[in-house]
Structure formats: C-alpha cells, structure tokens
Short mmCIF file of N, CA and C in Angstrom, two decimals:
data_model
loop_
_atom_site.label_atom_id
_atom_site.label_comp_id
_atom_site.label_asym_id
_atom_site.label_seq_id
_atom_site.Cartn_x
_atom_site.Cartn_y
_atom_site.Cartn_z
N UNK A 1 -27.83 53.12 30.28
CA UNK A 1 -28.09 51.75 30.68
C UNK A 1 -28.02 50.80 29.47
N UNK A 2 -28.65 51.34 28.21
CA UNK A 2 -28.40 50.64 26.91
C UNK A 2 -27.11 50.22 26.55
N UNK A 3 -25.96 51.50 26.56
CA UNK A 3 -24.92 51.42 26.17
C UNK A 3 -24.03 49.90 27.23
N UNK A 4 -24.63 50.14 28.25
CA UNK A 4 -22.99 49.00 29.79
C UNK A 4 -24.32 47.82 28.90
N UNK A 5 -25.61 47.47 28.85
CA UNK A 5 -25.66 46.35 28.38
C UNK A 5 -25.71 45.50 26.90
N UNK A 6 -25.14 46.72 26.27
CA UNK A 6 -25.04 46.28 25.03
C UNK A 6 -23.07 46.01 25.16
N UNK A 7 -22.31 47.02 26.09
CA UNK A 7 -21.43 46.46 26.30
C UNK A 7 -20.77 45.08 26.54
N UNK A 8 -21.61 44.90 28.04
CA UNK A 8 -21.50 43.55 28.34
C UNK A 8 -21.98 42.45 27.46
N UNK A 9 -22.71 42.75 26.67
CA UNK A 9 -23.29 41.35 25.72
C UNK A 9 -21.76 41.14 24.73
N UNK A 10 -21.28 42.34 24.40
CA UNK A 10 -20.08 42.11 23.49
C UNK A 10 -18.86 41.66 24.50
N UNK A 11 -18.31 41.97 25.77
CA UNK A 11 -17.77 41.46 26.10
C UNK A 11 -17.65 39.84 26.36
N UNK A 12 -18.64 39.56 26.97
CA UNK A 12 -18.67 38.23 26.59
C UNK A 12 -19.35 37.18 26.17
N UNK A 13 -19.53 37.89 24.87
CA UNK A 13 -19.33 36.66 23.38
C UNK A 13 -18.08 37.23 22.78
N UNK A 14 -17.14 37.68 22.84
CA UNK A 14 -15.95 38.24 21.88
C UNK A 14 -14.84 36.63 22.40
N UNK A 15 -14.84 36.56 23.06
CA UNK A 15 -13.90 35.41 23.33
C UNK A 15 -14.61 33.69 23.16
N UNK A 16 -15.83 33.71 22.58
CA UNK A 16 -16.05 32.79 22.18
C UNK A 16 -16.30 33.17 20.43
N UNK A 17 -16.88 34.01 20.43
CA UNK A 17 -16.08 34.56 18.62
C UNK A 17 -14.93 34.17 18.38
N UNK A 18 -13.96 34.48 19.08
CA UNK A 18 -12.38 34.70 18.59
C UNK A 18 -12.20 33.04 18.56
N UNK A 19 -12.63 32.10 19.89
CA UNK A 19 -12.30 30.40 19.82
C UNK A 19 -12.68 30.15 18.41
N UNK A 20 -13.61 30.20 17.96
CA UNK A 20 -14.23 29.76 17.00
C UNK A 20 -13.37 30.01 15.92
N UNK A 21 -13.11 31.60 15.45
CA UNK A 21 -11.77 32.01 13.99
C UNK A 21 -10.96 30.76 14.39
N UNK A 22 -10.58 30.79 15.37
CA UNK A 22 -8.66 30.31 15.75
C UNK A 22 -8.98 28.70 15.36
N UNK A 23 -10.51 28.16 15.56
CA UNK A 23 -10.67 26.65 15.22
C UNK A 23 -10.70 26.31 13.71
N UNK A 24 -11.24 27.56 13.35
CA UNK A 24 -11.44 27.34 11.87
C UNK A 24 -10.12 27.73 11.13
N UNK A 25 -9.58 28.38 11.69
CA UNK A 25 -7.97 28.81 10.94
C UNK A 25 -7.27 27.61 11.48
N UNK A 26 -6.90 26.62 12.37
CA UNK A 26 -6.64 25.83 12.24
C UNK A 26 -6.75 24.48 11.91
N UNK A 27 -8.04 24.18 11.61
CA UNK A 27 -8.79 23.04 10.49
C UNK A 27 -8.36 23.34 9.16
N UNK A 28 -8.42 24.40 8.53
CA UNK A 28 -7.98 25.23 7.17
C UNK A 28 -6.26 24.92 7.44
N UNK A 29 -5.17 25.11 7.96
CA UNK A 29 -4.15 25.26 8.06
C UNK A 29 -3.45 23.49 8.31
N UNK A 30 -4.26 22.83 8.72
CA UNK A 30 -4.10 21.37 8.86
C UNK A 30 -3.21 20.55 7.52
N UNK A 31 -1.98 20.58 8.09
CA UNK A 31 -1.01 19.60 6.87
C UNK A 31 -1.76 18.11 6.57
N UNK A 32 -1.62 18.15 5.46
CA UNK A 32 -2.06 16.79 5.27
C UNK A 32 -1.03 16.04 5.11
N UNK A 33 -0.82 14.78 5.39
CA UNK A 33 0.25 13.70 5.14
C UNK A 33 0.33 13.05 4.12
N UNK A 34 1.43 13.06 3.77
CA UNK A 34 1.96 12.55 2.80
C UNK A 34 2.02 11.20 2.43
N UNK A 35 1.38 10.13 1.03
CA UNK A 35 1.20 8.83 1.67
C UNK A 35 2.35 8.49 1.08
N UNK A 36 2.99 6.98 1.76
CA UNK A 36 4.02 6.35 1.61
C UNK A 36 3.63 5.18 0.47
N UNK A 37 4.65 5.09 -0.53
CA UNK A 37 4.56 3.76 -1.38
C UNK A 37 4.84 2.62 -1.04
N UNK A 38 4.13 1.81 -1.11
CA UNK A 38 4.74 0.12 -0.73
C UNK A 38 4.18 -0.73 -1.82
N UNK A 39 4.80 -2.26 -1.65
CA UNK A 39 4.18 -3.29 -2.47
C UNK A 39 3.89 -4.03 -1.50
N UNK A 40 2.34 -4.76 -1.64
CA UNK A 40 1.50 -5.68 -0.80
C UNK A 40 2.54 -7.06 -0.97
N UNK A 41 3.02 -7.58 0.24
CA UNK A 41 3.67 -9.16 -0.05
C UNK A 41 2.93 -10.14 1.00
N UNK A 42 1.79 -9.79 1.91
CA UNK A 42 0.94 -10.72 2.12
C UNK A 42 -0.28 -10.36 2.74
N UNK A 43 -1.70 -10.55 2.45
CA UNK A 43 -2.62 -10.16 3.18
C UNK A 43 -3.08 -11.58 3.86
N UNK A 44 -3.53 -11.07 5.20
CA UNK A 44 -4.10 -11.82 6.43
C UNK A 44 -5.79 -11.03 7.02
N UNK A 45 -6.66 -12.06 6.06
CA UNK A 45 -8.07 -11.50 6.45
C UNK A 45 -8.42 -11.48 7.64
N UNK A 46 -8.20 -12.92 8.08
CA UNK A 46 -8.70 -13.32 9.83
C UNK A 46 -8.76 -12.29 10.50
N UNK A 47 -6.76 -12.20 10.34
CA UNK A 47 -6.18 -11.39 11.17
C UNK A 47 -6.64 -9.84 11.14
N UNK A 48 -7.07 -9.28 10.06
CA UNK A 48 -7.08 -8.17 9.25
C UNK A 48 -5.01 -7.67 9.51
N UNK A 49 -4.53 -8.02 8.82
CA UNK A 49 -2.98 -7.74 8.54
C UNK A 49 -2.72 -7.37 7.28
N UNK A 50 -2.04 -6.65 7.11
CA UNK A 50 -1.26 -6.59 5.63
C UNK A 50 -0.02 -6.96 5.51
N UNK A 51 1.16 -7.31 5.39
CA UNK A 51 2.35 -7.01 4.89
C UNK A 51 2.73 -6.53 4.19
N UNK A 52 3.43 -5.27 4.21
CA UNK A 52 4.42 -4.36 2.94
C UNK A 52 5.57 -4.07 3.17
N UNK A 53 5.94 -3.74 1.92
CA UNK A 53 7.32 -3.76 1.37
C UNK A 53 7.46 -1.96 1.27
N UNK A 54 7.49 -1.19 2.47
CA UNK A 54 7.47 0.14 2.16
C UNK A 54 8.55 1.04 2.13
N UNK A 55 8.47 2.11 1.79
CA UNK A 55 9.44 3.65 1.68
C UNK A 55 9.72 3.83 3.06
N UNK A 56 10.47 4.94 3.53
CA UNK A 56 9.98 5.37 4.73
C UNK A 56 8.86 6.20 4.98
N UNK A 57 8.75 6.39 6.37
CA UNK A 57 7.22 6.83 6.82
C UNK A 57 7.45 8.13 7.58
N UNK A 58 7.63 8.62 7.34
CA UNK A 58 8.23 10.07 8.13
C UNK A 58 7.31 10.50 9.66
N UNK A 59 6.25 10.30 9.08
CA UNK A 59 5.38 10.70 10.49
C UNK A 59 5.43 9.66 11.71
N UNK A 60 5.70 8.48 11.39
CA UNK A 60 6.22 7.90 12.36
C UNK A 60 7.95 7.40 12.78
N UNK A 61 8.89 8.26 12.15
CA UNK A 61 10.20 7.77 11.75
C UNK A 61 10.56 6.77 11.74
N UNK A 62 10.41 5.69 10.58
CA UNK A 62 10.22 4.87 9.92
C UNK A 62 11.40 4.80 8.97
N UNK A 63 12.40 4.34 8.56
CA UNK A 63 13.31 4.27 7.24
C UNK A 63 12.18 2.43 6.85
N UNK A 64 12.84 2.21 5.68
CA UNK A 64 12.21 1.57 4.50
C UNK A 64 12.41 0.31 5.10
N UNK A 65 11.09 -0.48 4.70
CA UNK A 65 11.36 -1.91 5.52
C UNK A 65 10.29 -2.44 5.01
N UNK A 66 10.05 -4.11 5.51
CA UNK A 66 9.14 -4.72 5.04
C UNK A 66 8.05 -5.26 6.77
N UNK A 67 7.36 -5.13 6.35
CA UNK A 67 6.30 -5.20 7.80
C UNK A 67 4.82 -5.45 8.00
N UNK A 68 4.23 -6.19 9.18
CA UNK A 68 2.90 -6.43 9.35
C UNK A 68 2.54 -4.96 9.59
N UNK A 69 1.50 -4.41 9.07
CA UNK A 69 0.29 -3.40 9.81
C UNK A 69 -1.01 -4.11 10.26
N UNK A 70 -1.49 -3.62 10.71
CA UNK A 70 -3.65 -4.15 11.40
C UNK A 70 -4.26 -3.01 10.26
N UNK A 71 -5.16 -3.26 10.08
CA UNK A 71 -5.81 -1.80 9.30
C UNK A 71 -6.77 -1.92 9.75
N UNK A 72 -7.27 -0.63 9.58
CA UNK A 72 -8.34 -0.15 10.45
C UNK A 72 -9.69 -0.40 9.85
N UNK A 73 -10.00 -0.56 9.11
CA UNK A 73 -11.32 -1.40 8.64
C UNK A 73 -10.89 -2.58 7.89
N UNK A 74 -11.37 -4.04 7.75
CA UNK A 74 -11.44 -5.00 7.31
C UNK A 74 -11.72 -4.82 5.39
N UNK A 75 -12.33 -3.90 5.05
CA UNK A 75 -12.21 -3.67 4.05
C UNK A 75 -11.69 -2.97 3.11
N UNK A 76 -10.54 -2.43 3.91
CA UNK A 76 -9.11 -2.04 2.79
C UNK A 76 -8.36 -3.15 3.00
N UNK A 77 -8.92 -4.77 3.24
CA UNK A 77 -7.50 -5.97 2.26
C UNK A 77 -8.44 -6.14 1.20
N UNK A 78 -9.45 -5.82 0.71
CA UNK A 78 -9.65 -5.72 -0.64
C UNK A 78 -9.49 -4.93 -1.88
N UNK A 79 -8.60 -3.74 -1.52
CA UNK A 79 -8.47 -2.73 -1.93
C UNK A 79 -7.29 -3.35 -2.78
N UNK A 80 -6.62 -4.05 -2.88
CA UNK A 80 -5.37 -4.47 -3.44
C UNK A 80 -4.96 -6.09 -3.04
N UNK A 81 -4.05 -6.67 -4.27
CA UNK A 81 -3.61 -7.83 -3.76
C UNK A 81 -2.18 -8.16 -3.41
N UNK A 82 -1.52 -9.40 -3.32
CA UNK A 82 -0.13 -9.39 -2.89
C UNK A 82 0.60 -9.52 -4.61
N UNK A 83 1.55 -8.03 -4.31
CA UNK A 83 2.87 -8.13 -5.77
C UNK A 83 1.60 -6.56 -6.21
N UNK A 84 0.46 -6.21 -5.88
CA UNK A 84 0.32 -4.37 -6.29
C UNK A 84 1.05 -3.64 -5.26
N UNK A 85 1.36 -2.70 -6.21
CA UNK A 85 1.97 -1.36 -5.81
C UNK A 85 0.30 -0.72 -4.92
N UNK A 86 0.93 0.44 -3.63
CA UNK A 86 -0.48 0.66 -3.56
C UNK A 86 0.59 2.10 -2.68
N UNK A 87 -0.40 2.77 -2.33
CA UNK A 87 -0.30 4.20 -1.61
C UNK A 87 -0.93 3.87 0.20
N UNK A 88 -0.20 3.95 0.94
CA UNK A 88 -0.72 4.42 2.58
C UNK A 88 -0.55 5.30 3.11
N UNK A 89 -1.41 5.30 4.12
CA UNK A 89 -0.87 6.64 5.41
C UNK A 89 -1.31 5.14 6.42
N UNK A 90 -0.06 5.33 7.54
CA UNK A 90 -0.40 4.83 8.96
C UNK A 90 -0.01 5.51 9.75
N UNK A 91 -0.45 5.30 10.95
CA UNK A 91 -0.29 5.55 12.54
C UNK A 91 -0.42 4.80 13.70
N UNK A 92 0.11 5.48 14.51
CA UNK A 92 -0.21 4.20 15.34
C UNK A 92 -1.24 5.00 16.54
N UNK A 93 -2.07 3.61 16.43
CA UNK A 93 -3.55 3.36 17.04
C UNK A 93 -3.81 2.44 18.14
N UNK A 94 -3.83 3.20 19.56
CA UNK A 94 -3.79 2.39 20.61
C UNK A 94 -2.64 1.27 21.31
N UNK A 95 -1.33 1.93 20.03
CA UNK A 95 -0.33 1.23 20.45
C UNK A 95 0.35 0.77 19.20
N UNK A 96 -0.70 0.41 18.63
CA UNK A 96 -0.36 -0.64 17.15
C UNK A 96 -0.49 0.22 15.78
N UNK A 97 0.50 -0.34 14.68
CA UNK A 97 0.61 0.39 13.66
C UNK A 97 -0.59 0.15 12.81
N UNK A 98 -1.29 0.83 12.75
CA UNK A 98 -2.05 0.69 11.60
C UNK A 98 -2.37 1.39 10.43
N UNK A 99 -2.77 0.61 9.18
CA UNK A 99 -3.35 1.77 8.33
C UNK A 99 -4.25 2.65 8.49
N UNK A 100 -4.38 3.52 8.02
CA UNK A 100 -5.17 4.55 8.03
C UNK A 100 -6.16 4.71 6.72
N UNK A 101 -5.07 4.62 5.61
CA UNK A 101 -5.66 4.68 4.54
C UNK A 101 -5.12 3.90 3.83
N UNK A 102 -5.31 3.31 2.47
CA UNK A 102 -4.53 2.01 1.59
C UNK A 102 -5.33 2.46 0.05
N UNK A 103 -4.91 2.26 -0.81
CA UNK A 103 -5.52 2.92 -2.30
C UNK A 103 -4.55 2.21 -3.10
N UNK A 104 -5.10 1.33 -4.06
CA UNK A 104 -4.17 1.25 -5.23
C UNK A 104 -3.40 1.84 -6.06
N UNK A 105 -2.40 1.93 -6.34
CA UNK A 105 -1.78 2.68 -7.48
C UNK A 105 -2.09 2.03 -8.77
N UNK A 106 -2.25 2.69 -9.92
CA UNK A 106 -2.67 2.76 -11.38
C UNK A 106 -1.32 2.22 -11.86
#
C-alpha cells in the first residue's frame, strides 16, 4: 500500500517538475537583442517622441532610416540630447514603435 502511494505521489508531481526545468531552461536560453545605433535629431517631451537617425533594426525588419518612436517611459528623453550618438532596442507596443531601451553612447 506504501509502495502504489508513494507511487502515485511521484506520478503526479513529475510533470509539474519537468514544466518547471523546461521554464527555467528556457529563461536561461533567452537571446538577448541586439541594440541598434542611432543619432537623436529631435526630442518631443509633451509628446514623449524621439526622432532618430538609425541602423537597421533586425527584430523588426527595419533597413536604416530616420524616424519618430513613443518611448516607453517619459524618462529616457533625458537620457540623451539632439546630435548624441545613443544605443536602442524597440518594438512595437500595442501597435506603435516604441523604445524599449535608449542609453547613451560614450
């Protein structure tokens, strides 16, 4: 009687064991993206907008262009001004391109 209920306890938790590896091997295995270079040529606070002068963007197939983004918090247009070089990642968010991330370059 020990043995079928020590069985059954392993049968099922083994398939919520195994969810769990496969979540964590794929959080661990997660590519990170690559950020794209641009130069800032106008920020719009109101608006929260940026304009850049960027590379292409691969994750969204993108070749090189100059363009409004929205960014996603109001406080990456302080992160840089218009004529710095700076580093992004965007995506698009609810439709619209936005930054994701924005960082000055040195």
């Amino acid at each position: 009687m020990k043995t079928l209920l020590l069985m059954t306890a392993l049968v099922l938790t083994h398939p919520a064991i195994h969810a769990e590896s496969l979540k964590a091997a794929s959080e661990e295995a997660a590519p990170t993206q690559a950020m794209t270079e641009a130069v800032v040529r106008k920020i719009d606070k109101d608006a929260g907008k940026i304009t850049l002068k960027h590379g292409a963007i691969p994750n969204l197939d993108m070749p090189p262009m100059t363009m409004v983004f929205r960014v996603q918090q109001p406080a990456m247009l302080e992160t840089a001004g218009v004529g710095d070089a700076v580093l992004f990642n965007a995506e698009r968010v609810n439709g619209l391109l936005t930054i994701t991330t924005l960082q000055k370059t040195p």
